Tab-separated table of C-alpha atoms in Angstrom:
chain	number	residue	atom	x	y	z
A	1229	MET	CA	21.999	-22.128	-29.271
A	1230	VAL	CA	23.349	-19.455	-31.622
A	1231	THR	CA	27.128	-19.286	-31.913
A	1232	GLY	CA	29.663	-17.628	-34.141
A	1233	GLY	CA	29.714	-14.171	-35.734
A	1234	GLY	CA	27.813	-10.923	-35.472
A	1235	ALA	CA	24.648	-12.156	-37.249
A	1236	GLY	CA	23.960	-14.568	-34.368
A	1237	ARG	CA	24.531	-12.122	-31.525
A	1238	VAL	CA	21.880	-11.811	-28.837
A	1239	PRO	CA	21.223	-8.188	-27.756
A	1240	GLY	CA	22.821	-7.387	-24.403
A	1241	VAL	CA	24.955	-10.567	-24.314
A	1242	ALA	CA	28.600	-10.310	-25.292
A	1243	PRO	CA	30.334	-13.058	-27.320
A	1244	ALA	CA	32.398	-15.409	-25.172
A	1245	GLY	CA	35.692	-13.948	-26.394
A	1246	ASP	CA	34.688	-10.417	-25.448
A	1247	ALA	CA	33.515	-11.605	-22.025
A	1248	ARG	CA	36.798	-13.410	-21.409
A	1249	ARG	CA	38.791	-10.325	-22.397
A	1250	ARG	CA	36.780	-8.093	-20.070
A	1251	ALA	CA	37.053	-10.660	-17.270
A	1252	ARG	CA	40.829	-10.215	-17.042
A	1253	GLY	CA	41.476	-8.224	-13.881
A	1254	GLY	CA	37.775	-8.029	-12.964
A	1255	TRP	CA	34.723	-6.366	-14.421
A	1256	GLU	CA	35.050	-2.638	-14.925
A	1257	ASP	CA	32.447	-0.006	-14.152
A	1258	ALA	CA	33.453	3.611	-13.758
A	1259	GLY	CA	36.812	2.606	-12.319
A	1260	VAL	CA	35.454	0.032	-9.842
A	1261	ASP	CA	36.516	-3.593	-10.318
A	1262	ILE	CA	34.045	-6.391	-9.712
A	1263	PRO	CA	35.754	-9.741	-9.135
A	1264	TYR	CA	34.666	-12.314	-11.712
A	1265	ASP	CA	34.665	-16.050	-11.083
A	1266	SER	CA	34.260	-17.880	-14.400
A	1267	SER	CA	33.475	-21.158	-12.577
A	1268	ALA	CA	30.575	-19.733	-10.551
A	1269	ALA	CA	27.161	-21.250	-11.248
A	1270	VAL	CA	25.466	-17.913	-10.594
A	1271	ARG	CA	27.061	-14.666	-11.734
A	1272	ASP	CA	25.758	-12.503	-8.859
A	1273	GLY	CA	23.599	-10.380	-11.133
A	1274	ILE	CA	26.413	-9.222	-13.444
A	1275	PRO	CA	25.398	-9.478	-17.133
A	1276	GLU	CA	27.734	-10.952	-19.722
A	1277	HIS	CA	28.616	-7.527	-21.163
A	1278	GLY	CA	30.034	-6.579	-17.756
A	1279	ARG	CA	28.332	-3.205	-17.409
A	1280	VAL	CA	26.461	-2.580	-14.173
A	1281	PRO	CA	25.217	0.557	-12.389
A	1282	LYS	CA	27.936	2.249	-10.382
A	1283	TYR	CA	26.189	1.637	-7.036
A	1284	TYR	CA	25.971	-2.108	-7.826
A	1285	ALA	CA	29.704	-2.227	-8.429
A	1286	VAL	CA	30.229	-0.646	-4.995
A	1287	LYS	CA	27.787	-3.111	-3.442
A	1288	ALA	CA	29.754	-6.024	-4.905
A	1289	ARG	CA	32.928	-4.627	-3.355
A	1290	LEU	CA	31.230	-4.195	0.017
A	1291	VAL	CA	30.177	-7.848	0.337
A	1292	PRO	CA	33.732	-9.207	0.961
A	1293	LEU	CA	34.230	-6.437	3.526
A	1294	LEU	CA	31.090	-7.574	5.405
A	1295	ASP	CA	32.335	-11.171	5.364
A	1296	GLU	CA	35.663	-9.981	6.766
A	1297	LEU	CA	34.055	-7.926	9.559
A	1298	GLY	CA	31.701	-10.737	10.597
A	1299	GLU	CA	28.387	-10.561	12.459
A	1300	GLY	CA	28.168	-7.476	14.660
A	1301	GLY	CA	31.220	-5.885	13.023
A	1302	LEU	CA	31.053	-2.087	12.790
A	1303	LEU	CA	31.056	-0.700	9.257
A	1304	PRO	CA	33.428	2.213	8.524
A	1305	THR	CA	31.824	5.623	8.136
A	1306	GLU	CA	30.145	6.632	4.868
A	1307	ARG	CA	32.892	9.178	4.294
A	1308	ASP	CA	35.661	6.584	4.703
A	1309	LEU	CA	33.907	4.087	2.437
A	1310	ALA	CA	33.230	6.688	-0.261
A	1311	VAL	CA	36.924	7.610	-0.271
A	1312	ARG	CA	37.966	3.949	-0.315
A	1313	PHE	CA	35.831	3.152	-3.374
A	1314	GLY	CA	36.279	6.512	-5.076
A	1315	VAL	CA	32.549	7.255	-5.371
A	1316	SER	CA	30.116	9.910	-4.178
A	1317	ARG	CA	28.363	9.426	-0.856
A	1318	GLU	CA	24.989	9.219	-2.625
A	1319	THR	CA	26.250	6.300	-4.763
A	1320	LEU	CA	27.551	4.638	-1.616
A	1321	ARG	CA	24.236	5.174	0.191
A	1322	GLN	CA	22.321	3.455	-2.592
A	1323	ALA	CA	24.576	0.396	-2.236
A	1324	LEU	CA	24.124	0.432	1.546
A	1325	ARG	CA	20.338	0.737	1.203
A	1326	GLU	CA	20.200	-2.450	-0.864
A	1327	LEU	CA	22.336	-4.295	1.668
A	1328	HIS	CA	19.982	-3.120	4.426
A	1329	LEU	CA	16.936	-4.356	2.468
A	1330	GLU	CA	18.626	-7.723	1.905
A	1331	GLY	CA	19.283	-8.094	5.640
A	1332	ARG	CA	23.087	-7.914	5.370
A	1333	LEU	CA	23.311	-4.739	7.483
A	1334	ARG	CA	21.404	-3.330	10.443
A	1335	ARG	CA	21.517	-0.115	12.395
A	1336	SER	CA	22.599	-0.081	16.019
A	1337	GLY	CA	23.301	2.596	18.608
A	1338	ARG	CA	26.918	2.858	17.517
A	1339	GLY	CA	26.347	2.962	13.763
A	1340	THR	CA	25.788	0.388	11.035
A	1341	VAL	CA	26.853	-3.184	11.773
A	1342	VAL	CA	26.906	-6.486	9.912
A	1343	ALA	CA	23.672	-8.406	10.510
A	1344	GLY	CA	23.509	-12.060	11.430
A	1345	PRO	CA	21.958	-14.719	9.212
A	1346	LYS	CA	18.233	-14.585	8.548
A	1347	LEU	CA	15.922	-16.606	10.753
A	1348	GLU	CA	14.562	-19.668	8.951
A	1349	GLN	CA	10.931	-20.304	9.783
A	1350	PRO	CA	9.411	-23.630	8.665
A	1351	LEU	CA	6.118	-23.563	6.795
A	1352	SER	CA	4.482	-26.100	9.077
A	1353	LEU	CA	2.148	-26.378	12.061
A	1354	ALA	CA	5.142	-25.929	14.375
A	1355	SER	CA	5.015	-22.720	16.406
A	1356	TYR	CA	7.087	-19.570	16.000
A	1357	THR	CA	8.677	-20.370	19.374
A	1358	GLU	CA	9.997	-23.746	18.212
A	1359	GLY	CA	11.364	-22.344	14.950
A	1360	VAL	CA	13.307	-19.552	16.654
A	1361	ARG	CA	14.691	-21.742	19.448
A	1362	ARG	CA	16.004	-24.293	16.967
A	1363	GLN	CA	18.359	-21.585	15.710
A	1364	GLY	CA	19.697	-20.720	19.139
A	1365	ARG	CA	17.685	-17.507	19.490
A	1366	GLU	CA	15.338	-16.561	22.314
A	1367	PRO	CA	11.743	-15.966	21.182
A	1368	GLY	CA	9.517	-13.396	22.809
A	1369	ARG	CA	6.330	-11.426	22.261
A	1370	THR	CA	4.906	-8.083	23.285
A	1371	LEU	CA	1.136	-7.939	23.644
A	1372	ILE	CA	-0.500	-5.072	21.765
A	1373	GLY	CA	-4.088	-6.026	22.532
A	1374	LEU	CA	-6.431	-8.899	23.470
A	1375	GLU	CA	-10.089	-8.087	22.917
A	1376	ARG	CA	-13.349	-9.801	22.027
A	1377	HIS	CA	-15.471	-8.568	19.124
A	1378	PRO	CA	-18.577	-9.621	17.191
A	1379	CYS	CA	-17.334	-11.802	14.350
A	1380	PRO	CA	-17.721	-10.142	10.902
A	1381	GLU	CA	-19.299	-12.179	8.140
A	1382	GLY	CA	-16.129	-13.090	6.230
A	1383	LEU	CA	-14.229	-14.211	9.319
A	1384	ALA	CA	-17.296	-16.077	10.616
A	1385	ARG	CA	-17.418	-18.037	7.365
A	1386	GLU	CA	-13.751	-19.053	7.767
A	1387	LEU	CA	-14.213	-20.051	11.413
A	1388	GLY	CA	-17.460	-21.934	10.787
A	1389	ALA	CA	-19.493	-19.605	13.008
A	1390	GLU	CA	-22.541	-17.396	12.724
A	1391	PRO	CA	-21.914	-13.715	11.963
A	1392	GLY	CA	-21.848	-11.782	15.211
A	1393	ALA	CA	-20.498	-14.689	17.278
A	1394	SER	CA	-17.975	-13.553	19.882
A	1395	VAL	CA	-14.363	-13.851	18.684
A	1396	TRP	CA	-11.039	-13.119	20.360
A	1397	HIS	CA	-8.524	-10.893	18.544
A	1398	MET	CA	-4.991	-11.062	19.933
A	1399	GLU	CA	-2.248	-8.892	18.445
A	1400	ARG	CA	1.414	-9.363	19.410
A	1401	VAL	CA	4.810	-8.097	18.254
A	1402	LEU	CA	7.177	-11.033	17.641
A	1403	LEU	CA	10.700	-10.829	19.079
A	1404	ALA	CA	13.950	-12.722	18.576
A	1405	ASP	CA	16.598	-11.912	21.199
A	1406	ASP	CA	14.552	-8.785	22.000
A	1407	GLU	CA	14.715	-7.615	18.370
A	1408	ARG	CA	11.313	-6.856	16.825
A	1409	VAL	CA	10.911	-9.108	13.794
A	1410	GLY	CA	7.177	-9.460	13.129
A	1411	LEU	CA	3.563	-8.780	14.008
A	1412	GLU	CA	0.948	-11.481	14.579
A	1413	SER	CA	-2.856	-11.242	14.735
A	1414	THR	CA	-4.790	-14.287	15.938
A	1415	TYR	CA	-8.567	-14.772	15.740
A	1416	ILE	CA	-10.324	-17.600	17.576
A	1417	LEU	CA	-13.919	-18.083	18.716
A	1418	VAL	CA	-14.494	-17.258	22.389
A	1419	GLU	CA	-16.433	-20.525	22.813
A	1420	ARG	CA	-13.217	-22.463	22.034
A	1421	VAL	CA	-11.162	-20.672	24.739
A	1422	PRO	CA	-13.551	-18.646	26.944
A	1423	GLY	CA	-10.889	-17.848	29.571
A	1424	LEU	CA	-8.164	-16.749	27.182
A	1425	ASP	CA	-7.735	-13.323	28.772
A	1426	ARG	CA	-7.239	-14.886	32.227
A	1427	GLU	CA	-5.431	-18.157	31.527
A	1428	PHE	CA	-2.969	-17.366	28.745
A	1429	ASP	CA	0.459	-15.745	29.187
A	1430	PRO	CA	0.766	-13.532	26.081
A	1431	ASP	CA	4.574	-13.867	26.110
A	1432	SER	CA	4.310	-17.630	25.598
A	1433	SER	CA	3.420	-19.940	22.710
A	1434	PHE	CA	-0.270	-19.852	21.810
A	1435	TYR	CA	0.248	-23.069	19.814
A	1436	ALA	CA	1.378	-24.890	22.992
A	1437	PHE	CA	-1.452	-23.362	25.051
A	1438	LEU	CA	-4.090	-24.360	22.534
A	1439	SER	CA	-2.648	-27.870	22.168
A	1440	GLU	CA	-3.014	-28.381	25.920
A	1441	ARG	CA	-6.610	-27.108	25.824
A	1442	LEU	CA	-7.529	-29.425	22.949
A	1443	ALA	CA	-6.081	-32.599	24.500
A	1444	PRO	CA	-8.917	-33.149	27.063
A	1445	GLU	CA	-11.391	-32.813	24.186
A	1446	GLY	CA	-9.680	-35.741	22.451
A	1447	THR	CA	-8.513	-33.615	19.541
A	1448	ALA	CA	-5.443	-31.646	18.447
A	1449	PHE	CA	-4.132	-29.463	15.649
A	1450	GLY	CA	-4.905	-31.286	12.424
A	1451	ASP	CA	-3.950	-29.312	9.323
A	1452	ALA	CA	-3.873	-25.781	7.971
A	1453	ASP	CA	-4.113	-23.770	4.785
A	1454	GLU	CA	-1.440	-21.106	4.308
A	1455	ARG	CA	-0.987	-18.324	1.791
A	1456	LEU	CA	2.230	-16.307	1.584
A	1457	GLU	CA	2.713	-12.977	-0.162
A	1458	THR	CA	5.062	-9.994	-0.206
A	1459	VAL	CA	3.633	-6.679	1.018
A	1460	LEU	CA	4.689	-3.297	2.338
A	1461	ALA	CA	3.829	-2.595	5.956
A	1462	THR	CA	1.194	0.018	6.733
A	1463	PRO	CA	2.437	3.054	8.720
A	1464	ARG	CA	0.978	1.517	11.906
A	1465	GLU	CA	2.592	-1.883	11.275
A	1466	ALA	CA	5.958	-0.289	10.462
A	1467	LEU	CA	5.806	1.661	13.732
A	1468	LEU	CA	5.002	-1.458	15.767
A	1469	VAL	CA	7.709	-3.591	14.141
A	1470	GLY	CA	10.242	-0.750	14.029
A	1471	THR	CA	10.969	-0.731	10.295
A	1472	PRO	CA	10.780	1.838	7.493
A	1473	PRO	CA	7.438	1.679	5.616
A	1474	ALA	CA	9.337	0.897	2.385
A	1475	LEU	CA	10.805	-2.340	3.764
A	1476	PRO	CA	9.316	-5.435	2.064
A	1477	MET	CA	7.467	-7.735	4.460
A	1478	LEU	CA	6.411	-11.375	4.202
A	1479	LEU	CA	2.741	-11.887	5.041
A	1480	ILE	CA	1.323	-15.318	5.908
A	1481	HIS	CA	-2.402	-16.027	6.208
A	1482	ARG	CA	-3.201	-19.272	8.039
A	1483	LEU	CA	-6.456	-21.068	8.758
A	1484	SER	CA	-5.919	-23.998	11.136
A	1485	ARG	CA	-8.273	-26.924	11.761
A	1486	ASP	CA	-8.404	-29.564	14.454
A	1487	THR	CA	-8.217	-33.303	13.816
A	1488	GLU	CA	-11.990	-33.414	13.394
A	1489	GLY	CA	-11.790	-30.895	10.562
A	1490	ARG	CA	-13.347	-28.008	12.480
A	1491	PRO	CA	-11.852	-24.523	11.912
A	1492	LEU	CA	-9.700	-23.586	14.876
A	1493	GLU	CA	-7.903	-20.275	14.427
A	1494	ARG	CA	-7.257	-17.632	11.799
A	1495	VAL	CA	-3.773	-16.093	11.955
A	1496	ARG	CA	-2.245	-13.184	10.067
A	1497	SER	CA	1.542	-13.071	10.517
A	1498	LEU	CA	3.713	-10.265	9.173
A	1499	TYR	CA	7.467	-10.902	9.109
A	1500	ARG	CA	10.349	-8.586	8.278
A	1501	GLY	CA	11.693	-9.471	4.843
A	1502	ASP	CA	15.242	-8.543	5.881
A	1503	ARG	CA	15.247	-10.911	8.876
A	1504	PHE	CA	13.263	-13.960	7.730
A	1505	SER	CA	13.295	-16.697	5.150
A	1506	PHE	CA	10.885	-19.632	4.991
A	1507	THR	CA	11.576	-23.295	4.396
A	1508	THR	CA	9.471	-26.304	3.577
A	1509	ARG	CA	10.088	-29.940	2.715
A	1510	LEU	CA	8.483	-31.347	-0.414
A	1511	GLY	CA	7.733	-34.977	-1.092
A	1512	SER	CA	6.799	-36.862	-4.239
C-alpha cells in the first residue's frame, strides 16, 4: 500500500487527512450533504474524494426518508421534494428513477409509495409457489396460453425427443399478492402429460401437479440445470408483466430431469429485477 505524500497519491482517491476533513458535517455536493459513517464497511458508492453527481446526493438523502415512511408510505410530491432538497425537478426525477429500478419505490393509484422488501426465490427444485408462501405472500398465476406444437429441433434435443414430436407450451404471468412479478414459459412433451389441458389448474403449482403424476411411475423430480442472466424485457413481455421495457429482468433457463435421468421439462422464467432476488446455499 502506498502512503505518505503527493508522489504516492492514487488518482481519484483523496489522502486520509483530506477525506477526514471533508467528512466533518457530511459529504458536500452542490449544497447537498451526504451523511458519512467512517465505521461503515461499505461506503454506499461514495468515493473517497467525496464528489458525487448531484442526483446521487439527492438519492442518498431520500433513503432515510423511505425508511421513515415505511412500506406503503406515500412519498411527498416531486415539487415538495425538489424544494426540500433545493434541486431541480429533473435532478430529483433521476434519483427517483434509480430508486424505482432498485425496487425501493413503486407506483400506485395514489402516487409513488415505498415498496416492500424483494421476494427471495431459492435456486432449487422447489416451486415458485413454495418460495412465495414462505415469505407470507400469496402466489398466483394468470394463464396466457396452453397449446401443443411440433417440437423444434433444438428443444427436441434438450427434451430427448425426435424433432416434430408433440410438445406442450404453457405461458403464465406470475403473481404475488395479485402483483405481476414475472412471466413463465414451460415446455413438456405431450406423451409425459397427455391430459394437461384437461387435468391441470393453470392457477396452481405445475411442480406439485407433475410430482403427483410421476409418483405412480415410480419416479420423481431428480435434478436440473439452471442458467441465470440479466436481460431487458421485449415489448410484449413488458406489456404482460406490466413494467417499462427499460427495467432490468432476471431470466432463468431450467432443464429438469427425473430420477432416472430422463429430461422432464424446459422452463424459461422471467422475473422483475426490482421485485426479486435469488438465494442459494453452497457447500464444500
